[in-house]
Amino acid sequence: MLTLRRSHDRGHANHGWLDSYHTFSFANYYDPAHMQYRSLRVINEDYIAAGMGFGSHPHRDMEIVTYVLEGALEHKDSLGNGAIMRPGDVQRMTAGTGIVHSEFNPSAEEPTHLLQIWILPEQANLEPSYEQKYFPPEARSGKLRLIASRDGRDGSVVVHQDMNLYAALLQAGEQIQHPVSADRHFWVQVARGTVQINGEVLEAGDAAAIDNVTTLGAIAQADAEFLVFDLA
């Protein structure tokens, strides 16, 4: 079964310096029909203006994954971590018992385009931690590349939940057939381009919840970038 979540149906908030689209209920956007999908609680597509960003603010009891699509994002946190993320970088922050961080676009000219993802952890009060890894385009081209998992296998970042997160870059006409377990649940989020997923055409910003299948099939109708969440 496949259930579509179209880009234009998402919540939207434009703060001038921040233009944000909410796949699930977030901040002032509330839709009881779209609170979360399994342990996937937030997917925000953010456009941050040059030189702007989020000042220091707290989180707790959440796994936060950031995936940069364009531009750069500077991260600082109360654990002493500091880094600049660029396309291909994946960051995981375990908020656990509490963490404070800031996120800024360090460019004076270019906007930053990113996906910020929140995943409910399998237990509360984890020790806060941080991890960032780079996955070059060739590692994601023409296939589903594991970028986050519970056990950190294949060089993925560690997320404290029974889930696997894959990223893919497909050129127009490229196909993927990915065997899956019928007792798992899948969320596909298209970041760019146009891709047909199990017979349904999804464009940038579109998503689909997929259940009770044994194969995920993807055919790019235009160059595309998308994420696949494999969830318990």
PDB file of C-alpha atoms in Angstrom:
ATOM      1  CA  MET A   1       0.000   0.000   0.000  1.00  0.00           C
ATOM      2  CA  LEU A   2       1.281   3.452  -0.943  1.00  0.00           C
ATOM      3  CA  THR A   3      -0.060   6.719   0.507  1.00  0.00           C
ATOM      4  CA  LEU A   4       1.031   9.984  -1.077  1.00  0.00           C
ATOM      5  CA  ARG A   5       1.936  13.185   0.769  1.00  0.00           C
ATOM      6  CA  ARG A   6       2.185  15.920  -1.848  1.00  0.00           C
ATOM      7  CA  SER A   7       4.533  18.855  -1.472  1.00  0.00           C
ATOM      8  CA  HIS A   8       1.738  21.454  -1.711  1.00  0.00           C
ATOM      9  CA  ASP A   9      -0.151  19.805   1.154  1.00  0.00           C
ATOM     10  CA  ARG A  10       2.679  20.349   3.657  1.00  0.00           C
ATOM     11  CA  GLY A  11       2.655  23.031   6.326  1.00  0.00           C
ATOM     12  CA  HIS A  12       4.484  26.206   5.362  1.00  0.00           C
ATOM     13  CA  ALA A  13       6.015  29.067   7.341  1.00  0.00           C
ATOM     14  CA  ASN A  14       7.933  31.944   5.778  1.00  0.00           C
ATOM     15  CA  HIS A  15       9.782  34.072   8.343  1.00  0.00           C
ATOM     16  CA  GLY A  16      11.711  36.070   5.753  1.00  0.00           C
ATOM     17  CA  TRP A  17      15.138  34.725   6.713  1.00  0.00           C
ATOM     18  CA  LEU A  18      13.696  31.193   6.935  1.00  0.00           C
ATOM     19  CA  ASP A  19      11.319  29.571   4.449  1.00  0.00           C
ATOM     20  CA  SER A  20      10.243  26.198   5.862  1.00  0.00           C
ATOM     21  CA  TYR A  21       7.986  23.369   4.703  1.00  0.00           C
ATOM     22  CA  HIS A  22       6.721  20.876   7.293  1.00  0.00           C
ATOM     23  CA  THR A  23       5.869  17.318   6.265  1.00  0.00           C
ATOM     24  CA  PHE A  24       4.508  16.638   9.766  1.00  0.00           C
ATOM     25  CA  SER A  25       2.999  18.877  12.431  1.00  0.00           C
ATOM     26  CA  PHE A  26       5.615  21.311  13.709  1.00  0.00           C
ATOM     27  CA  ALA A  27       5.596  24.641  15.574  1.00  0.00           C
ATOM     28  CA  ASN A  28       2.463  26.573  14.522  1.00  0.00           C
ATOM     29  CA  TYR A  29       1.499  23.992  11.908  1.00  0.00           C
ATOM     30  CA  TYR A  30      -0.772  21.385  13.442  1.00  0.00           C
ATOM     31  CA  ASP A  31      -2.578  18.641  11.532  1.00  0.00           C
ATOM     32  CA  PRO A  32      -3.741  15.667  13.618  1.00  0.00           C
ATOM     33  CA  ALA A  33      -3.740  13.529  10.447  1.00  0.00           C
ATOM     34  CA  HIS A  34      -0.029  14.204   9.938  1.00  0.00           C
ATOM     35  CA  MET A  35       1.698  14.033  13.301  1.00  0.00           C
ATOM     36  CA  GLN A  36       4.377  11.471  12.436  1.00  0.00           C
ATOM     37  CA  TYR A  37       4.985   8.208  10.617  1.00  0.00           C
ATOM     38  CA  ARG A  38       6.132   5.409  12.909  1.00  0.00           C
ATOM     39  CA  SER A  39       9.214   6.837  14.723  1.00  0.00           C
ATOM     40  CA  LEU A  40       9.707   9.559  12.088  1.00  0.00           C
ATOM     41  CA  ARG A  41       8.462  12.725  13.768  1.00  0.00           C
ATOM     42  CA  VAL A  42       9.742  15.682  11.682  1.00  0.00           C
ATOM     43  CA  ILE A  43      10.902  16.359   8.148  1.00  0.00           C
ATOM     44  CA  ASN A  44      11.408  20.072   7.622  1.00  0.00           C
ATOM     45  CA  GLU A  45      12.660  21.392   4.299  1.00  0.00           C
ATOM     46  CA  ASP A  46      14.388  24.652   5.178  1.00  0.00           C
ATOM     47  CA  TYR A  47      15.768  27.500   3.090  1.00  0.00           C
ATOM     48  CA  ILE A  48      17.968  29.757   5.252  1.00  0.00           C
ATOM     49  CA  ALA A  49      18.958  33.171   3.943  1.00  0.00           C
ATOM     50  CA  ALA A  50      22.614  34.173   3.693  1.00  0.00           C
ATOM     51  CA  GLY A  51      24.120  35.129   7.038  1.00  0.00           C
ATOM     52  CA  MET A  52      21.057  34.011   8.994  1.00  0.00           C
ATOM     53  CA  GLY A  53      20.169  31.017  11.147  1.00  0.00           C
ATOM     54  CA  PHE A  54      18.929  29.567  14.399  1.00  0.00           C
ATOM     55  CA  GLY A  55      20.508  30.977  17.567  1.00  0.00           C
ATOM     56  CA  SER A  56      21.307  28.745  20.528  1.00  0.00           C
ATOM     57  CA  HIS A  57      18.283  26.685  21.516  1.00  0.00           C
ATOM     58  CA  PRO A  58      17.731  23.450  23.486  1.00  0.00           C
ATOM     59  CA  HIS A  59      16.533  19.964  22.538  1.00  0.00           C
ATOM     60  CA  ARG A  60      16.047  16.768  24.488  1.00  0.00           C
ATOM     61  CA  ASP A  61      14.975  13.164  23.849  1.00  0.00           C
ATOM     62  CA  MET A  62      15.199  13.364  20.066  1.00  0.00           C
ATOM     63  CA  GLU A  63      17.494  12.027  17.332  1.00  0.00           C
ATOM     64  CA  ILE A  64      18.126  14.917  14.939  1.00  0.00           C
ATOM     65  CA  VAL A  65      19.553  14.205  11.479  1.00  0.00           C
ATOM     66  CA  THR A  66      20.521  17.051   9.146  1.00  0.00           C
ATOM     67  CA  TYR A  67      21.014  16.553   5.400  1.00  0.00           C
ATOM     68  CA  VAL A  68      22.326  19.534   3.429  1.00  0.00           C
ATOM     69  CA  LEU A  69      21.212  19.886  -0.184  1.00  0.00           C
ATOM     70  CA  GLU A  70      22.749  23.230  -1.160  1.00  0.00           C
ATOM     71  CA  GLY A  71      24.972  25.799   0.501  1.00  0.00           C
ATOM     72  CA  ALA A  72      26.497  25.390   3.943  1.00  0.00           C
ATOM     73  CA  LEU A  73      25.389  25.135   7.567  1.00  0.00           C
ATOM     74  CA  GLU A  74      27.568  25.973  10.572  1.00  0.00           C
ATOM     75  CA  HIS A  75      26.846  23.932  13.697  1.00  0.00           C
ATOM     76  CA  LYS A  76      27.921  24.633  17.300  1.00  0.00           C
ATOM     77  CA  ASP A  77      26.689  22.863  20.424  1.00  0.00           C
ATOM     78  CA  SER A  78      27.048  22.693  24.185  1.00  0.00           C
ATOM     79  CA  LEU A  79      29.231  19.568  23.917  1.00  0.00           C
ATOM     80  CA  GLY A  80      31.911  21.709  22.298  1.00  0.00           C
ATOM     81  CA  ASN A  81      31.358  20.474  18.753  1.00  0.00           C
ATOM     82  CA  GLY A  82      31.645  22.847  15.830  1.00  0.00           C
ATOM     83  CA  ALA A  83      31.554  22.079  12.116  1.00  0.00           C
ATOM     84  CA  ILE A  84      30.415  23.390   8.760  1.00  0.00           C
ATOM     85  CA  MET A  85      28.199  21.049   6.772  1.00  0.00           C
ATOM     86  CA  ARG A  86      27.984  21.032   2.995  1.00  0.00           C
ATOM     87  CA  PRO A  87      26.129  18.839   0.473  1.00  0.00           C
ATOM     88  CA  GLY A  88      26.942  15.201   1.120  1.00  0.00           C
ATOM     89  CA  ASP A  89      27.444  15.738   4.843  1.00  0.00           C
ATOM     90  CA  VAL A  90      25.084  13.958   7.243  1.00  0.00           C
ATOM     91  CA  GLN A  91      24.920  15.041  10.859  1.00  0.00           C
ATOM     92  CA  ARG A  92      23.343  13.133  13.753  1.00  0.00           C
ATOM     93  CA  MET A  93      22.745  14.755  17.097  1.00  0.00           C
ATOM     94  CA  THR A  94      21.353  12.760  20.015  1.00  0.00           C
ATOM     95  CA  ALA A  95      19.657  15.330  22.250  1.00  0.00           C
ATOM     96  CA  GLY A  96      19.054  12.823  25.050  1.00  0.00           C
ATOM     97  CA  THR A  97      19.082  14.419  28.506  1.00  0.00           C
ATOM     98  CA  GLY A  98      19.581  17.831  26.931  1.00  0.00           C
ATOM     99  CA  ILE A  99      21.739  19.694  24.437  1.00  0.00           C
ATOM    100  CA  VAL A 100      21.933  23.292  23.216  1.00  0.00           C
ATOM    101  CA  HIS A 101      23.001  24.098  19.669  1.00  0.00           C
ATOM    102  CA  SER A 102      22.972  26.791  17.002  1.00  0.00           C
ATOM    103  CA  GLU A 103      22.798  26.532  13.205  1.00  0.00           C
ATOM    104  CA  PHE A 104      23.789  29.340  10.864  1.00  0.00           C
ATOM    105  CA  ASN A 105      24.318  29.893   7.172  1.00  0.00           C
ATOM    106  CA  PRO A 106      27.940  31.130   7.095  1.00  0.00           C
ATOM    107  CA  SER A 107      27.713  32.469   3.537  1.00  0.00           C
ATOM    108  CA  ALA A 108      27.314  36.193   2.908  1.00  0.00           C
ATOM    109  CA  GLU A 109      25.657  35.539  -0.448  1.00  0.00           C
ATOM    110  CA  GLU A 110      24.225  32.046  -0.908  1.00  0.00           C
ATOM    111  CA  PRO A 111      21.141  30.536   0.782  1.00  0.00           C
ATOM    112  CA  THR A 112      21.260  27.153   2.491  1.00  0.00           C
ATOM    113  CA  HIS A 113      18.810  24.397   1.525  1.00  0.00           C
ATOM    114  CA  LEU A 114      18.501  21.426   3.864  1.00  0.00           C
ATOM    115  CA  LEU A 115      16.313  18.708   5.306  1.00  0.00           C
ATOM    116  CA  GLN A 116      16.132  18.477   9.072  1.00  0.00           C
ATOM    117  CA  ILE A 117      14.794  15.185  10.369  1.00  0.00           C
ATOM    118  CA  TRP A 118      13.670  14.278  13.880  1.00  0.00           C
ATOM    119  CA  ILE A 119      13.381  10.652  14.932  1.00  0.00           C
ATOM    120  CA  LEU A 120      11.891   9.526  18.226  1.00  0.00           C
ATOM    121  CA  PRO A 121      14.592   7.588  20.135  1.00  0.00           C
ATOM    122  CA  GLU A 122      13.991   4.074  21.403  1.00  0.00           C
ATOM    123  CA  GLN A 123      14.552   5.265  24.959  1.00  0.00           C
ATOM    124  CA  ALA A 124      14.582   8.527  26.889  1.00  0.00           C
ATOM    125  CA  ASN A 125      17.470  10.161  28.730  1.00  0.00           C
ATOM    126  CA  LEU A 126      20.273   9.006  26.457  1.00  0.00           C
ATOM    127  CA  GLU A 127      23.664  10.640  26.818  1.00  0.00           C
ATOM    128  CA  PRO A 128      23.864  13.564  24.375  1.00  0.00           C
ATOM    129  CA  SER A 129      26.231  12.983  21.451  1.00  0.00           C
ATOM    130  CA  TYR A 130      27.113  14.202  17.974  1.00  0.00           C
ATOM    131  CA  GLU A 131      28.382  12.658  14.745  1.00  0.00           C
ATOM    132  CA  GLN A 132      28.995  13.917  11.213  1.00  0.00           C
ATOM    133  CA  LYS A 133      30.064  11.988   8.109  1.00  0.00           C
ATOM    134  CA  TYR A 134      30.505  12.770   4.425  1.00  0.00           C
ATOM    135  CA  PHE A 135      28.929  10.666   1.677  1.00  0.00           C
ATOM    136  CA  PRO A 136      30.253  11.785  -1.727  1.00  0.00           C
ATOM    137  CA  PRO A 137      27.958  11.864  -4.771  1.00  0.00           C
ATOM    138  CA  GLU A 138      29.555   8.743  -6.243  1.00  0.00           C
ATOM    139  CA  ALA A 139      28.627   6.809  -3.090  1.00  0.00           C
ATOM    140  CA  ARG A 140      24.951   7.706  -3.570  1.00  0.00           C
ATOM    141  CA  SER A 141      24.733   7.587  -7.376  1.00  0.00           C
ATOM    142  CA  GLY A 142      22.554   4.925  -8.942  1.00  0.00           C
ATOM    143  CA  LYS A 143      21.806   3.158  -5.654  1.00  0.00           C
ATOM    144  CA  LEU A 144      20.421   3.440  -2.162  1.00  0.00           C
ATOM    145  CA  ARG A 145      23.344   4.317   0.119  1.00  0.00           C
ATOM    146  CA  LEU A 146      22.866   3.653   3.830  1.00  0.00           C
ATOM    147  CA  ILE A 147      23.620   6.914   5.674  1.00  0.00           C
ATOM    148  CA  ALA A 148      22.073   6.277   9.130  1.00  0.00           C
ATOM    149  CA  SER A 149      21.300   3.112  11.078  1.00  0.00           C
ATOM    150  CA  ARG A 150      20.995   1.736  14.583  1.00  0.00           C
ATOM    151  CA  ASP A 151      24.286  -0.187  14.363  1.00  0.00           C
ATOM    152  CA  GLY A 152      26.326   2.252  12.252  1.00  0.00           C
ATOM    153  CA  ARG A 153      27.089  -0.395   9.650  1.00  0.00           C
ATOM    154  CA  ASP A 154      28.694   0.415   6.315  1.00  0.00           C
ATOM    155  CA  GLY A 155      30.007   3.672   7.718  1.00  0.00           C
ATOM    156  CA  SER A 156      26.579   5.163   8.444  1.00  0.00           C
ATOM    157  CA  VAL A 157      25.923   7.497  11.366  1.00  0.00           C
ATOM    158  CA  VAL A 158      24.351   5.867  14.437  1.00  0.00           C
ATOM    159  CA  VAL A 159      20.706   6.605  15.252  1.00  0.00           C
ATOM    160  CA  HIS A 160      19.225   5.271  18.476  1.00  0.00           C
ATOM    161  CA  GLN A 161      16.153   3.714  16.904  1.00  0.00           C
ATOM    162  CA  ASP A 162      15.291   0.641  14.826  1.00  0.00           C
ATOM    163  CA  MET A 163      15.525   2.363  11.467  1.00  0.00           C
ATOM    164  CA  ASN A 164      17.698   2.627   8.379  1.00  0.00           C
ATOM    165  CA  LEU A 165      18.012   5.786   6.313  1.00  0.00           C
ATOM    166  CA  TYR A 166      19.174   5.640   2.697  1.00  0.00           C
ATOM    167  CA  ALA A 167      20.049   8.388   0.211  1.00  0.00           C
ATOM    168  CA  ALA A 168      20.043   8.055  -3.568  1.00  0.00           C
ATOM    169  CA  LEU A 169      21.044  10.133  -6.587  1.00  0.00           C
ATOM    170  CA  LEU A 170      19.578   8.928  -9.870  1.00  0.00           C
ATOM    171  CA  GLN A 171      20.086  10.293 -13.351  1.00  0.00           C
ATOM    172  CA  ALA A 172      17.095  10.417 -15.675  1.00  0.00           C
ATOM    173  CA  GLY A 173      16.255   6.870 -16.766  1.00  0.00           C
ATOM    174  CA  GLU A 174      18.194   5.116 -13.994  1.00  0.00           C
ATOM    175  CA  GLN A 175      16.381   2.450 -11.994  1.00  0.00           C
ATOM    176  CA  ILE A 176      16.686   0.788  -8.580  1.00  0.00           C
ATOM    177  CA  GLN A 177      15.019  -2.392  -7.372  1.00  0.00           C
ATOM    178  CA  HIS A 178      15.539  -2.725  -3.627  1.00  0.00           C
ATOM    179  CA  PRO A 179      14.211  -5.876  -1.900  1.00  0.00           C
ATOM    180  CA  VAL A 180      12.629  -5.192   1.501  1.00  0.00           C
ATOM    181  CA  SER A 181      10.872  -7.059   4.275  1.00  0.00           C
ATOM    182  CA  ALA A 182       7.073  -6.928   4.167  1.00  0.00           C
ATOM    183  CA  ASP A 183       6.918  -6.341   7.924  1.00  0.00           C
ATOM    184  CA  ARG A 184       8.866  -3.058   7.656  1.00  0.00           C
ATOM    185  CA  HIS A 185       7.449   0.383   6.881  1.00  0.00           C
ATOM    186  CA  PHE A 186       8.900   2.917   4.438  1.00  0.00           C
ATOM    187  CA  TRP A 187       8.799   6.643   3.928  1.00  0.00           C
ATOM    188  CA  VAL A 188      10.219   8.094   0.704  1.00  0.00           C
ATOM    189  CA  GLN A 189      11.014  11.818   0.626  1.00  0.00           C
ATOM    190  CA  VAL A 190      11.970  13.398  -2.697  1.00  0.00           C
ATOM    191  CA  ALA A 191      14.405  16.276  -2.323  1.00  0.00           C
ATOM    192  CA  ARG A 192      14.948  17.129  -5.995  1.00  0.00           C
ATOM    193  CA  GLY A 193      13.823  16.030  -9.429  1.00  0.00           C
ATOM    194  CA  THR A 194      11.149  13.536 -10.409  1.00  0.00           C
ATOM    195  CA  VAL A 195      11.111   9.827  -9.607  1.00  0.00           C
ATOM    196  CA  GLN A 196       8.543   7.061  -9.973  1.00  0.00           C
ATOM    197  CA  ILE A 197       8.277   4.996  -6.781  1.00  0.00           C
ATOM    198  CA  ASN A 198       6.370   1.701  -7.027  1.00  0.00           C
ATOM    199  CA  GLY A 199       4.349   3.103  -9.908  1.00  0.00           C
ATOM    200  CA  GLU A 200       3.589   6.568  -8.477  1.00  0.00           C
ATOM    201  CA  VAL A 201       5.316   9.697  -9.784  1.00  0.00           C
ATOM    202  CA  LEU A 202       6.806  11.905  -7.060  1.00  0.00           C
ATOM    203  CA  GLU A 203       8.300  15.339  -7.601  1.00  0.00           C
ATOM    204  CA  ALA A 204      10.491  17.509  -5.384  1.00  0.00           C
ATOM    205  CA  GLY A 205       8.895  17.882  -1.951  1.00  0.00           C
ATOM    206  CA  ASP A 206       6.541  14.945  -2.450  1.00  0.00           C
ATOM    207  CA  ALA A 207       6.621  11.914  -0.169  1.00  0.00           C
ATOM    208  CA  ALA A 208       5.019   8.487   0.130  1.00  0.00           C
ATOM    209  CA  ALA A 209       4.335   6.085   2.980  1.00  0.00           C
ATOM    210  CA  ILE A 210       4.715   2.494   1.779  1.00  0.00           C
ATOM    211  CA  ASP A 211       3.593  -0.617   3.663  1.00  0.00           C
ATOM    212  CA  ASN A 212       3.190  -4.342   2.925  1.00  0.00           C
ATOM    213  CA  VAL A 213       5.629  -4.557   0.016  1.00  0.00           C
ATOM    214  CA  THR A 214       8.633  -6.759  -0.706  1.00  0.00           C
ATOM    215  CA  THR A 215      10.339  -4.441  -3.229  1.00  0.00           C
ATOM    216  CA  LEU A 216      10.909  -0.725  -3.511  1.00  0.00           C
ATOM    217  CA  GLY A 217      11.230   0.241  -7.149  1.00  0.00           C
ATOM    218  CA  ALA A 218      12.503   3.642  -8.279  1.00  0.00           C
ATOM    219  CA  ILE A 219      12.767   5.010 -11.834  1.00  0.00           C
ATOM    220  CA  ALA A 220      14.072   8.555 -12.288  1.00  0.00           C
ATOM    221  CA  GLN A 221      12.040  10.565 -14.795  1.00  0.00           C
ATOM    222  CA  ALA A 222      14.457  13.474 -14.325  1.00  0.00           C
ATOM    223  CA  ASP A 223      17.671  13.684 -12.336  1.00  0.00           C
ATOM    224  CA  ALA A 224      16.542  13.051  -8.761  1.00  0.00           C
ATOM    225  CA  GLU A 225      17.717  12.985  -5.158  1.00  0.00           C
ATOM    226  CA  PHE A 226      15.644  11.259  -2.499  1.00  0.00           C
ATOM    227  CA  LEU A 227      15.723   9.655   0.935  1.00  0.00           C
ATOM    228  CA  VAL A 228      14.226   6.310   1.998  1.00  0.00           C
ATOM    229  CA  PHE A 229      13.385   5.621   5.643  1.00  0.00           C
ATOM    230  CA  ASP A 230      13.126   1.929   6.581  1.00  0.00           C
ATOM    231  CA  LEU A 231      11.221   1.853   9.876  1.00  0.00           C
ATOM    232  CA  ALA A 232      10.048  -0.727  12.396  1.00  0.00           C
TER     233      ALA A 232
END
